[in-house]
Each structure stands twice: as C-alpha cells, then as structure tokens.
Coordinates of C-alpha atoms in Angstrom, one line a residue:
X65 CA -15.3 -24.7 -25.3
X66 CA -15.2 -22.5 -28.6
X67 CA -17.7 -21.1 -30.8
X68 CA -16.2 -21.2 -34.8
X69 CA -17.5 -19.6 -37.9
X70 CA -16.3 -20.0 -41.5
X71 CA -17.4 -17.8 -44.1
X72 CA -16.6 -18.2 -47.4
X73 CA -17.6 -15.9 -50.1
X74 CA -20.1 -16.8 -52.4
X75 CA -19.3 -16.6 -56.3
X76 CA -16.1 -14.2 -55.4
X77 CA -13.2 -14.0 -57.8
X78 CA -10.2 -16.3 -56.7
X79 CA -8.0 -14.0 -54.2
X80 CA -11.0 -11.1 -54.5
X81 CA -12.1 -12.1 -51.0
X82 CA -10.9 -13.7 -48.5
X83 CA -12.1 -16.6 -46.9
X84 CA -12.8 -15.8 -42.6
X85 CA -12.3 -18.2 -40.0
X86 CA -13.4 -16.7 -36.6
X87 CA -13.1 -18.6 -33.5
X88 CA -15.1 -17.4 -29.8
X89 CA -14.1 -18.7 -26.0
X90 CA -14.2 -17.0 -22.6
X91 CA -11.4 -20.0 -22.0
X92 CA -12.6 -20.9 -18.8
X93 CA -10.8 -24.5 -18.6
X94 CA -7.8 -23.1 -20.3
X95 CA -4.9 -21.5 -18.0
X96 CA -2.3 -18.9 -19.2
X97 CA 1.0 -20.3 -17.5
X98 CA 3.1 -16.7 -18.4
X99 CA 4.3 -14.3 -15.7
X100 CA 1.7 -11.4 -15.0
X101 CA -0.1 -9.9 -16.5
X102 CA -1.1 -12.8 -18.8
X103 CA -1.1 -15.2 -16.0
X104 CA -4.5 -16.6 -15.7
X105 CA -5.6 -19.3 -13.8
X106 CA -8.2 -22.1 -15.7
X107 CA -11.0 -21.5 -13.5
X108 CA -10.7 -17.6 -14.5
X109 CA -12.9 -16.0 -17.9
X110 CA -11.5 -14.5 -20.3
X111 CA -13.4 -13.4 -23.5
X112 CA -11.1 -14.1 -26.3
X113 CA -12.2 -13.7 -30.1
X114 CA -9.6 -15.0 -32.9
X115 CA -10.1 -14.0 -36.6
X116 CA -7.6 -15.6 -39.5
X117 CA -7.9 -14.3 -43.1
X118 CA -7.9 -17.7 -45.1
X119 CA -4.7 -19.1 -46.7
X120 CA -2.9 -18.6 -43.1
X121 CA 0.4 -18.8 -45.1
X122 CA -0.3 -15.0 -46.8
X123 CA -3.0 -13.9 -44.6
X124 CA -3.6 -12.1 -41.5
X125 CA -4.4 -12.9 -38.0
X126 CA -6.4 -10.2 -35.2
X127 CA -6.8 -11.4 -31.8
X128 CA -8.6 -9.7 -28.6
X129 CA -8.4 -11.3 -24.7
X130 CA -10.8 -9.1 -23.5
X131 CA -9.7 -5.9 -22.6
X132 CA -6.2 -6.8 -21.3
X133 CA -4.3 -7.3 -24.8
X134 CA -4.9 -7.5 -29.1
X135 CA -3.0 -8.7 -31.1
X136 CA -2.3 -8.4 -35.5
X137 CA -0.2 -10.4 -37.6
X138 CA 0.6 -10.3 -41.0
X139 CA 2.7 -13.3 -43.4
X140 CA 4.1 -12.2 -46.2
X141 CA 6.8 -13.4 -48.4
X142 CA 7.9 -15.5 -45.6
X143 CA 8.2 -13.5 -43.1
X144 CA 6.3 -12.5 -40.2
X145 CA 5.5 -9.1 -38.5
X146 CA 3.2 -9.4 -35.1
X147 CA 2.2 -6.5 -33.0
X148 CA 1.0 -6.6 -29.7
X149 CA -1.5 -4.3 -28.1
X150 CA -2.1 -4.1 -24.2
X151 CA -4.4 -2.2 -22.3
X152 CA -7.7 -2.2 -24.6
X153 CA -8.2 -0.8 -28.0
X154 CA -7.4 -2.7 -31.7
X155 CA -3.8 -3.5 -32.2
X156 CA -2.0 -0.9 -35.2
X157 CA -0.7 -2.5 -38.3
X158 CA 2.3 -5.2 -37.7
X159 CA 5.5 -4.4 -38.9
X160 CA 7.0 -6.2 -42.1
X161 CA 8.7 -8.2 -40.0
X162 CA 9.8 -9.1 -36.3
X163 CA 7.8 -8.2 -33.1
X164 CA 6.4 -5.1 -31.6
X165 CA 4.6 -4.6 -27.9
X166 CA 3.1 -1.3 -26.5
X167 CA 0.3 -0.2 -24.5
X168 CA -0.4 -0.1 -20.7
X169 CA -0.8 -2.8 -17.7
X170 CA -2.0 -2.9 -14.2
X171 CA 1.2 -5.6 -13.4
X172 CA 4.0 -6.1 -14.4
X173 CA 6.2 -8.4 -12.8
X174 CA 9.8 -7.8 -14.8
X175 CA 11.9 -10.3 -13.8
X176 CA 9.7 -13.2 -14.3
X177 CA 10.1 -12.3 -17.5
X178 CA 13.6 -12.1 -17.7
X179 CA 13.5 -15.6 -17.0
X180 CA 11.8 -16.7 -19.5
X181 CA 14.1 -14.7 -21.9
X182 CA 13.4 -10.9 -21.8
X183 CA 11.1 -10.6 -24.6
X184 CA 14.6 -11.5 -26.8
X185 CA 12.2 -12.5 -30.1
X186 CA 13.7 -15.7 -31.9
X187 CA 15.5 -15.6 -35.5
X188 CA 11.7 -15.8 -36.8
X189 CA 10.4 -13.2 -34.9
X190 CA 12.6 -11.0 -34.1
X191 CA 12.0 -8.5 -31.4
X192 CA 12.0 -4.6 -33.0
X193 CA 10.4 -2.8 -29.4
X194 CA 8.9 -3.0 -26.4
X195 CA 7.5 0.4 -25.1
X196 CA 5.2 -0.6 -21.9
X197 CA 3.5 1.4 -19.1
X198 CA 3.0 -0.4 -16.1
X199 CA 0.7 0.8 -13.1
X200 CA 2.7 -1.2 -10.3
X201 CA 6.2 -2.8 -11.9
X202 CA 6.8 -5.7 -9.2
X203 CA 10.6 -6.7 -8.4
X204 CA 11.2 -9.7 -6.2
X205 CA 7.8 -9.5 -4.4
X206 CA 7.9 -6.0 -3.5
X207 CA 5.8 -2.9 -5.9
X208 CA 8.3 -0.3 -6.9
X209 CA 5.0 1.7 -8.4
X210 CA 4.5 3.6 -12.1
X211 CA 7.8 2.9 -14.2
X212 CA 7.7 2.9 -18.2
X213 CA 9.8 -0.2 -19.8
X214 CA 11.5 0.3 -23.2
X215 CA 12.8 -3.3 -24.1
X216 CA 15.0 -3.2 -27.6
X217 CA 18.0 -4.9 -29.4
X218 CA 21.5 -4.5 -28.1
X219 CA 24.9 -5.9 -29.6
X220 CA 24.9 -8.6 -27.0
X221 CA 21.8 -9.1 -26.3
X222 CA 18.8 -7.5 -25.5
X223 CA 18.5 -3.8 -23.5
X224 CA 16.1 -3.4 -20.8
X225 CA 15.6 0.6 -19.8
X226 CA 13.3 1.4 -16.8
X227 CA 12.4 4.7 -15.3
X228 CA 10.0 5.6 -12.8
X229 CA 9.8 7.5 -9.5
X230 CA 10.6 4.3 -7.5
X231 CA 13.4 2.7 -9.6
X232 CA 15.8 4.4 -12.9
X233 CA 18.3 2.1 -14.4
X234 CA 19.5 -0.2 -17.2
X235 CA 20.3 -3.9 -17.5
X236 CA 21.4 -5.8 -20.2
X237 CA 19.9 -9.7 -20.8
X238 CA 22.7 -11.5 -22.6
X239 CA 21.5 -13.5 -25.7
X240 CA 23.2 -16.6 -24.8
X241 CA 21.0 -18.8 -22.4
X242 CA 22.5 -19.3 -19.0
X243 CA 24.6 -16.2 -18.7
X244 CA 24.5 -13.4 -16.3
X245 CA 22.0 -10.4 -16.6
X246 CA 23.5 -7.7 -15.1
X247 CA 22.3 -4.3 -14.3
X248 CA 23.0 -0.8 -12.6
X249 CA 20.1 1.3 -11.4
X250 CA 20.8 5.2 -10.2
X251 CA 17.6 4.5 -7.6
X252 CA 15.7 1.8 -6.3
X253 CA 13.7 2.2 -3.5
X254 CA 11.9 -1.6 -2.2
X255 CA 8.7 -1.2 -0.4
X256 CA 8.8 -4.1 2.0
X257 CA 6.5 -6.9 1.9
X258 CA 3.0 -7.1 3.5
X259 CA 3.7 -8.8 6.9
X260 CA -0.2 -8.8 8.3
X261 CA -1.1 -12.0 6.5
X262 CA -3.0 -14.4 8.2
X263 CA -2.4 -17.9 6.8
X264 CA 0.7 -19.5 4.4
X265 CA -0.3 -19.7 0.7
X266 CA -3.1 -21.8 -0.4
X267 CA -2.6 -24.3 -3.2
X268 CA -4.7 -21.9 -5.2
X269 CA -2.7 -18.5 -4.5
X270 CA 0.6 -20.0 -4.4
X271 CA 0.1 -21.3 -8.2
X272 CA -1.5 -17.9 -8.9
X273 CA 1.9 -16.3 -8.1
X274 CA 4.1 -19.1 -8.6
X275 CA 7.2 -17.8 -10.6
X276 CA 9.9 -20.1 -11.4
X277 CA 12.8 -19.1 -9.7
X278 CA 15.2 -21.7 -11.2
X279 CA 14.4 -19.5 -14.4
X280 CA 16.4 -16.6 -13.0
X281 CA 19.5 -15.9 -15.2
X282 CA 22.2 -15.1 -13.0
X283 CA 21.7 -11.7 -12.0
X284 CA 24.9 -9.1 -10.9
X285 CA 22.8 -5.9 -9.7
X286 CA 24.4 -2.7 -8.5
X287 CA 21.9 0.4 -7.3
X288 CA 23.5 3.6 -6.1
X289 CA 20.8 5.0 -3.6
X290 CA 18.9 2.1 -2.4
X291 CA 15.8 2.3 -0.2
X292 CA 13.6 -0.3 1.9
X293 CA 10.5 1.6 3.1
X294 CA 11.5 4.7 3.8
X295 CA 15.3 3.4 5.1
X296 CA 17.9 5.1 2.9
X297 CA 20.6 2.0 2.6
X298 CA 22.8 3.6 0.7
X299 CA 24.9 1.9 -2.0
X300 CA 23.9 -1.9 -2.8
X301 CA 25.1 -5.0 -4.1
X302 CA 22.8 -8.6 -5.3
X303 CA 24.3 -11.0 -6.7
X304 CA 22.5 -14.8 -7.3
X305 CA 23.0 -17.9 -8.8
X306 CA 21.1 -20.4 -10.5
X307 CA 21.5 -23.7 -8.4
X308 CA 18.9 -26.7 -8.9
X309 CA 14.9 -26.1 -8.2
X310 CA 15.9 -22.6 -8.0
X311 CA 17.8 -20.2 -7.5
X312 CA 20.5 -18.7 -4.8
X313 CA 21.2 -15.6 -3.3
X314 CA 24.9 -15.1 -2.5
X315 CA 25.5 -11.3 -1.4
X316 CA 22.9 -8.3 -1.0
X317 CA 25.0 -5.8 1.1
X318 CA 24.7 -2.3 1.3
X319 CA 27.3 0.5 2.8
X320 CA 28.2 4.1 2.9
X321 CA 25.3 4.8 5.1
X322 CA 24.2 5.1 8.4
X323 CA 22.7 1.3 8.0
X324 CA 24.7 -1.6 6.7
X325 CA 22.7 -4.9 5.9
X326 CA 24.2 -8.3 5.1
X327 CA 22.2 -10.8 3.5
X328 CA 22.1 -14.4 2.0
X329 CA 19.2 -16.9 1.2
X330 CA 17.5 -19.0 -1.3
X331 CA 14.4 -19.7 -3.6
X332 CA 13.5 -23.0 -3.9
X333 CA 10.6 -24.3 -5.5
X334 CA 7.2 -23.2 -7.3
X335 CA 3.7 -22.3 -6.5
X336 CA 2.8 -24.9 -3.4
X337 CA 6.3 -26.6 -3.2
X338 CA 7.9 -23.3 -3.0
X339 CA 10.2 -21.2 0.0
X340 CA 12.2 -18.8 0.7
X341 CA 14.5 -18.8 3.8
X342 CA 17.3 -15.6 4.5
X343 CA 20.3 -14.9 7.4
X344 CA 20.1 -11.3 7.7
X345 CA 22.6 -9.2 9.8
X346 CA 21.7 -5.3 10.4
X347 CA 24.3 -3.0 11.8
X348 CA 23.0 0.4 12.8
X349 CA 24.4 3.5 13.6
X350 CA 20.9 5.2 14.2
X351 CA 18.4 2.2 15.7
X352 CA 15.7 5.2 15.6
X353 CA 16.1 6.6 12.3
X354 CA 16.3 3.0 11.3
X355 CA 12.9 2.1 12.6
X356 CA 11.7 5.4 11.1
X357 CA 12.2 4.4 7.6
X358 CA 10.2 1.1 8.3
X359 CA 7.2 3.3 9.0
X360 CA 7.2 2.6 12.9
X361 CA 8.9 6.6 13.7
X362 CA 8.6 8.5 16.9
X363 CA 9.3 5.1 19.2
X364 CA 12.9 5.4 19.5
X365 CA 16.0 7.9 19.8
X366 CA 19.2 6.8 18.6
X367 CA 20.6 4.0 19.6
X368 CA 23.2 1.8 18.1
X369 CA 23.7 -2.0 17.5
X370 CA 22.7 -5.1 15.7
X371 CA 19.5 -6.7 14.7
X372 CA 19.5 -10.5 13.3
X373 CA 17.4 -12.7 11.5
X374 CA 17.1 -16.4 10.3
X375 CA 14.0 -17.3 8.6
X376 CA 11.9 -19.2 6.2
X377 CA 8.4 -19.5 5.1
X378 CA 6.5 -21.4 2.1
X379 CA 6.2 -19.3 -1.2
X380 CA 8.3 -17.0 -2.8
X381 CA 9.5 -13.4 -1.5
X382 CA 6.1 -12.2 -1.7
X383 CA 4.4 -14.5 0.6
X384 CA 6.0 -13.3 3.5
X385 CA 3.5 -13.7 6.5
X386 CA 4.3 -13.4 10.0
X387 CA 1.6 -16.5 11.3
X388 CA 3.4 -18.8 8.2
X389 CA 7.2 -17.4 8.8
X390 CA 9.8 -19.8 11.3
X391 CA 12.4 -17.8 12.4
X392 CA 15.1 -16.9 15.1
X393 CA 15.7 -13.3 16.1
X394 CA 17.8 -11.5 18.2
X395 CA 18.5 -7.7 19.0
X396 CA 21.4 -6.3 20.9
X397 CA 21.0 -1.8 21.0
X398 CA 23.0 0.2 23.4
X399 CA 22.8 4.2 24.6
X400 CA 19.0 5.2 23.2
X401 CA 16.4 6.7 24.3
X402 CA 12.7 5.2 24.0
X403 CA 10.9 8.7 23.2
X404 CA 8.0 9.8 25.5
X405 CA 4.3 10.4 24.7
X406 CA 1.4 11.9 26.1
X407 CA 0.4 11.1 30.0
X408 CA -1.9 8.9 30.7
X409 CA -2.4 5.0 31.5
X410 CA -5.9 4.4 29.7
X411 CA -4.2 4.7 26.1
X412 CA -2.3 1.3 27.4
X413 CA -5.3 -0.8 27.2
X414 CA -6.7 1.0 23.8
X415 CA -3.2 -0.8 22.3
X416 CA -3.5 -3.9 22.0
X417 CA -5.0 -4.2 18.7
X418 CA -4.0 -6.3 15.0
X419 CA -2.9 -2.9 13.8
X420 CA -0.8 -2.9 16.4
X421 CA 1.4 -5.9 15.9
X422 CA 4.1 -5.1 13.4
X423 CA 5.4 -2.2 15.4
X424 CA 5.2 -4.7 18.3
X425 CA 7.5 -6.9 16.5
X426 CA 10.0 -4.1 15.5
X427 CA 10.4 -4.0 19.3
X428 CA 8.2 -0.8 20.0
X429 CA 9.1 0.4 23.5
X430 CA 7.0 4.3 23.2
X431 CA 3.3 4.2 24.1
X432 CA 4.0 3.1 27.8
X433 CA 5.7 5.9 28.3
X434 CA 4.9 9.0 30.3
X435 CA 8.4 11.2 30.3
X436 CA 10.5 9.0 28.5
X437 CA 13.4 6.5 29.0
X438 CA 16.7 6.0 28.6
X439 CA 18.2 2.5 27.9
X440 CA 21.7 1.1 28.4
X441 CA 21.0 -2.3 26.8
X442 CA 17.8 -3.8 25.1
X443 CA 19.5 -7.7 24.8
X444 CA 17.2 -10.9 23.8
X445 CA 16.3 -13.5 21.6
X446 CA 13.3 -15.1 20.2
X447 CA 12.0 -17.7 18.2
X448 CA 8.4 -17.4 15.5
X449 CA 6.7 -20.8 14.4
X450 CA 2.7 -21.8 13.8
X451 CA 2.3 -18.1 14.8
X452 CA 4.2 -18.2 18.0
X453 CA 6.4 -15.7 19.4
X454 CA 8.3 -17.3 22.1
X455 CA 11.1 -15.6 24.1
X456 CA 13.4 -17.1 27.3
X457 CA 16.0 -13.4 27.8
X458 CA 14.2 -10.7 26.8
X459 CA 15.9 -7.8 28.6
X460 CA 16.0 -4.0 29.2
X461 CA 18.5 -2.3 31.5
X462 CA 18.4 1.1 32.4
X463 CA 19.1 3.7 35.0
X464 CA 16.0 3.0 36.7
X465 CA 15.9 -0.8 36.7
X466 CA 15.8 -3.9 34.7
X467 CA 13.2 -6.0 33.3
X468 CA 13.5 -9.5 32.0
X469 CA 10.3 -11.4 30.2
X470 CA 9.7 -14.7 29.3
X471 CA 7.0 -16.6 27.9
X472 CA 4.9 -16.8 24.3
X473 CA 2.5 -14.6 22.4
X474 CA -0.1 -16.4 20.0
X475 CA -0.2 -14.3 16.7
X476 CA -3.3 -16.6 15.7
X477 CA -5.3 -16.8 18.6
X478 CA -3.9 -13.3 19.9
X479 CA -3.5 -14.8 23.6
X480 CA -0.7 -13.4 25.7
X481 CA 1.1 -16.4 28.2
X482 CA 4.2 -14.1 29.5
X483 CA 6.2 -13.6 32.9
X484 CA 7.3 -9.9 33.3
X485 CA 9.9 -9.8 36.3
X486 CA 10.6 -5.6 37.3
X487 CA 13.9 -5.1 39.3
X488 CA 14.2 -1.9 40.5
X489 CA 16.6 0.1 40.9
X490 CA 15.6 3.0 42.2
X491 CA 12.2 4.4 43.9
X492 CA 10.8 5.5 40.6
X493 CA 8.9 2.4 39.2
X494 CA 6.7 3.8 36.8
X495 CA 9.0 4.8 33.8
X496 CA 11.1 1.5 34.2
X497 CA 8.1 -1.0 33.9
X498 CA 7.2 1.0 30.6
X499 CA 10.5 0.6 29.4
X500 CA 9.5 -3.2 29.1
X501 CA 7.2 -2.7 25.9
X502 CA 9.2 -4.4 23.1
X503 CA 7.1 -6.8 20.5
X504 CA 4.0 -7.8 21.1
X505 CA 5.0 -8.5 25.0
X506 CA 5.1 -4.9 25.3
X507 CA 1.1 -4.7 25.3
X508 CA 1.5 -7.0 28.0
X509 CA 3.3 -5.2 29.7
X510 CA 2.1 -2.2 29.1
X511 CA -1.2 -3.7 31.1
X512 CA 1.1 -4.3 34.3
X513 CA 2.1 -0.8 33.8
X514 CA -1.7 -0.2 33.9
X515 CA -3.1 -2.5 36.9
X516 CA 0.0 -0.4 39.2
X517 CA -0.2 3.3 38.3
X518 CA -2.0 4.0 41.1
X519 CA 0.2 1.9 43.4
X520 CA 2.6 3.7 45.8
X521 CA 5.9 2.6 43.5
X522 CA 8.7 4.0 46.5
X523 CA 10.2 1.5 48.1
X524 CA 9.0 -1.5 46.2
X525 CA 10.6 -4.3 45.8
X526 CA 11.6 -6.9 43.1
X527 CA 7.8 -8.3 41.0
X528 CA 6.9 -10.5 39.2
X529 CA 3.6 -10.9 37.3
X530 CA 2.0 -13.3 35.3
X531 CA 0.1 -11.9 31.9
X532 CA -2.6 -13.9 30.5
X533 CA -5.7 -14.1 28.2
X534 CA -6.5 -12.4 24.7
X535 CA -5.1 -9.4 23.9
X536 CA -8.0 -7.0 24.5
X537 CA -8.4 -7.9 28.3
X538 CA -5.5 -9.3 29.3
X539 CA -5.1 -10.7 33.4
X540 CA -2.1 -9.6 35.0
X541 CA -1.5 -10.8 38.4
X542 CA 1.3 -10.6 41.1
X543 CA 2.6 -14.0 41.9
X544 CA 4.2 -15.0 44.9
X545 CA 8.0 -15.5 44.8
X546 CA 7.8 -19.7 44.6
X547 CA 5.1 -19.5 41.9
X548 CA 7.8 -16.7 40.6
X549 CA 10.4 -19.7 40.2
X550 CA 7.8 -22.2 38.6
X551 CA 7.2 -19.6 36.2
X552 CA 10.6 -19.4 35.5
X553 CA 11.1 -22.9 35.1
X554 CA 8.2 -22.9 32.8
X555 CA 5.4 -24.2 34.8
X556 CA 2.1 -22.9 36.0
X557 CA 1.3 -22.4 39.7
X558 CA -0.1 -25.3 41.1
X559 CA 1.5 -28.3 38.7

C-alpha cells in the first residue's frame, strides 16, 4: 500500500518550480530479495518515503528506507549520478555522473554480493566508490567482526580492499561474468559456526538467509595466517567452482603449522531446498593445543593423530546445527595426557548440562579426573542423525586399563542409552573409569565414576554397566555378565 501526493505549483513560471511527486509505504507486502543488509522479508516494515522533482528526465530523486539507507539522484544532460547513504542521515549531493555508496551497517555479508557482481556499476552507472563500515562483515557463515570495505575501479575489473582486526586483504572481481575472483588476504581468522542450535532451518529463516550459492564466481583465495576459533592454521588455500544449483568446493587445505586440515564439499541449493555437506581430514601434531583454539582448553595434553568428518545438513554454511547435522566421525590420538582437575566426585553429576555438550562432542575426557591420565590410544567411531549420537567402538587404552562404550545419546530429548565395559588392568580403578569421558558419553560415564568412588576398587574385576535416563539423573547399574552380552548385542535384559 502507498500513500502519494502531487503538488503542483500554482500560477508558477514554467521551470520556476518544480512540480513534487512524493510517494509513502512501510512496504509491508513487499520483500527486498538483496543480500544483507537490504534483505527484508515481506512480512517485515520498513518506512520508506520517495520524492521525484517533476520532469524525471532533468530532475531529481531523494529516497529514505527508514533509518537503514537514503538515497539522491540527479539526471542531467543524459547522464546519471546516484549516491547512496547507509546508516541514517540525508544522502550528500550525487556525483555528475556514475555511482557512489558510504556510510555504516550492522551486516554485511560480502560475498553474497560478489555474486551478484561486486557493486561493478553498469556502462550507465558507473561505479566511482564504495567506502563502507560494517559492524559484523560475514564470510561463508562465520562473523569476522569490524572491517572497513573500500570497493573502486580496477583495469580488469573491479577492486575490493578490506581491513579489519579479523581479516586484511585484497581481491580482485573480474569484469567479465563467469570468471574467477581471486584474492590474497595477510589474515583471516574464521570464528566457527554456532553449533547449539536446536532445530534445522524453518522455511521462514532459511529464506531469511538464503544466499544463492550458484551465484558464486569462481573463487581462488590464498590467506597467509589463517585462524578457526582461536586455532592458528597457518597458511591456506580455497578454491571452488561453480557447478549447477550451486556451487563446489574443490580444495581448502592449510600447512606450515602444527595442524594440517583437508577439506572438500558442496553448496547446493537456496533458502529451504538448500545443503551443505563436507569430508574433512584433521592431522594434528598437538591434539591439545588443537582443542585449545576451539575454546574447549585445559582437557587435553598433547597428543597426536587424526580427527575425521563426513557431514551434511539443510541450509547453507551458517545453519550448521548439531540436532539437524548427519554425519560420520571418527578419532584416532596416540601418547596424551587427559589433564587433571580438582578432587572430588560431586562436580560429576553438576556436568551434565546443554552448556556442556560441545565440549562433549570435541571428546572431552578432563572433569572426571582426580590426578590425571595418560592415554596410549583414544580409537572410535560414531555416527549423528535426528539428533542421535550413536557409537559401536568407542575406546580408551591406557596404563591403567581399557574402556570400551557403546550405545546412543539423544541430543533432543537429552536421554543417555549407553554400555560402559571397564577392564582393568591394574588395582587402581578410579583414574581409568574417568579416562572414559569422551562426547557426551563421557557424562555418562562420569556418573559410573560417581555411583563407585566409594567402592573398594583393588582387586576388581572386569564391569559392565548400563547408563540410562535424562542427563540430569542418570541410572547406572552393574549388569550381570549374560545381560553384559545382550547388551552387547544390542538388546535390553529381559528381551
């Protein structure tokens, strides 16, 4: 719905005055299909005022959308000169001619608009400069924080300069359509995804941050100190391809650094019909430090050997989620040490919390400990789907025994259904069943750990126990040998 007004001058000299055509809407029922910030979905207001000095042909034009951008262009002997304004506050005097953008935004999500061709102008409009603040500048899902832009001409295209304490580089978007925008950045450091969400994308929120992927130039990126959290990666290479519905990614690597990732995926898809799926392969030389940079420090010393990952979820990068995400992981680490804490078994219980389940996942072995423990091996696999963690060979060797789990953790319902089976191999118990605490299975164990402290652990056999209920108050019993093997063979005692 609009509001218009036309006022024409009464009894004013021909070209005196001009006519005023002035047009109102809070465009509710219109949507903004444009990559953030001017993405806005129909349901959304958005008070927008429009004011054209009458003829259009020699006049000028002022737009306002509320506080978020103005806007003032001016025709004149054929030519054109628009200048946009973001941020609140009127919109300077356009230029003769061509295109200018400045200001300040909240979002900024640059390589959306790369795709849709860098802010490149046309031969009608050219573009003269883009100068832009931007609050949180978003790169493939993840916020890189305060960068400034500076967007201008180049011989072969169009120059895209970014600077900021999270990312400082250069990339160049070719003028002809199709060809490969490539780039080289002295920093990057990629905060990873939020992995707490709860539920896949709604039709609503997927739309809200549906990019088109199969918009993506090519893109040839090389970054000379990368960072993911607080990881340092070292040197990095991404390279994609366009490929139909979306868009491919044929090599992120990284070397000359303590941790060497290898990754390939894809982006198919937008807003509801989208998804992402990535192989990663990890090889570390430092497992701890590793875990350290991904915010989950003081759990583990040292440690070397390889971490791997297949997964896919619906939505782009962004919409990572660990109760929407399928996947298949596996974890082989050799000669570390899972670091000690303070004595005491009633912090066990106090852990089994939501904040507690990404460090779970990251296999978190720590808070069960009371002097420490050295591993040989920590060996398994596991599969995530419909929010459940399922694992058949979970395993921890060690000086003091071995420990083997099986069974399922439900990440919606937050219900534990695991068998925890503790060979000893020596008198000393206690450490070794603490040694067990890796993903979420290690609050489960954790409450074995609990419901035995008091238990004379010398001379005690092989155990198995059987962990059940929601997370909070988990049972843990002892079942008998046969029951043992049922468990085993994945049945409950008494099918």
């Amino acid at each position: 719905s609009w509001t218009t007004e036309l006022a024409v001058p009464r009894g004013a000299a021909p070209g005196s005055q001009p006519a005023r055509l002035r047009l109102r809407s809070n465009l509710v029922g219109t949507a903004l299909d444009l990559p953030a910030p001017l993405r806005k979905p129909a349901a959304q207001a958005l008070a927008t005022e429009i004011e054209i000095r009458l003829p259009l042909e020699s006049g000028e034009v002022e737009a306002t959308l509320g506080n978020l951008l103005s806007l003032r262009s001016r025709s004149s002997n054929g030519r054109t000169g628009l200048r946009l304004q973001f941020g609140g506050g009127p919109a300077g005097a356009p230029p003769a001619s061509g295109l200018l953008v400045g200001g300040r935004v909240e979002q900024l999500d640059a390589l959306d608009w790369v795709g849709i061709g860098g802010g490149s102008g046309n031969a009608d409009l050219p573009l003269r400069r883009i100068e832009l603040e931007a609050a949180h500048l978003q790169v493939l899902g993840s916020d890189v924080g305060a960068a400034r832009l500076v967007v201008v001409p180049a011989p072969r295209g169009t120059s895209v300069q970014v600077q900021g304490a999270g990312i400082s580089g250069a990339l160049l978007v070719p003028t002809q359509d199709g060809a490969t925008v490539a780039g080289r950045f002295e920093r990057l450091y990629w905060s990873l995804p939020v992995a707490d969400k709860d539920a896949a994308p709604t039709p609503a929120n997927a739309q809200a941050s549906g990019a088109d992927p199969a918009a993506v130039p090519p893109l040839l990126l090389d970054v000379a100190d990368l960072r993911i959290g607080r990881t340092a990666m070292g040197r990095a290479r991404f390279r994609s391809t366009p490929v139909a519905g979306g868009l491919r990614m044929d090599e992120f690597t990284t070397a000359g650094g303590k941790q060497r990732l290898n990754a390939t995926g894809s982006w198919l898809g937008r807003g509801v019909a989208a998804r992402t799926q990535f192989k990663l392969d990890v090889a570390s030389d430092d497992i701890g430090a590793l875990l350290d940079g991904f915010g989950f420090g003081g759990q583990v010393a040292g440690g070397k050997g390889k971490l791997g990952a297949e997964a896919s979820w619906r939505g782009g990068p962004g919409e990572f989620g660990l109760t929407s995400v399928e996947a298949r992981l596996s974890t082989d680490v050799r000669d570390g040490q899972l670091l000690e804490i303070e004595p005491g078994a009633g912090r066990v219980l106090g852990l089994l919390g939501v904040a507690q389940l990404r460090r779970r996942l990251t296999l978190d072995f720590s808070d069960f400990f009371n002097k420490g423990f050295a591993f040989d091996r920590i060996q398994g696999d596991a599969t995530l789907a419909q929010g459940q963690l399922r694992t058949e060979d979970l395993a921890v060797r060690g000086p003091a025994a071995e420990i083997h789990v099986r069974g399922r953790t439900d990440l919606r319902n937050r219900r534990f259904d695991h068998t925890v089976e503790v060979r000893p191999k020596s008198g000393s118990l206690l450490t070794a069943v603490g040694a067990l605490a890796g993903g979420p299975v290690g609050a489960a164990v954790g409450a074995v750990a609990n419901a035995v402290l008091d238990k004379p652990m010398r001379g005690i056999g092989a155990k198995t126990y059987k962990v059940t209920g929601p997370w909070a108050e988990p049972k843990v019993e002892a079942i008998a040998r046969d029951n043992a093997a049922q468990a085993a063979a994945g049945r409950s005692p008494g099918d």
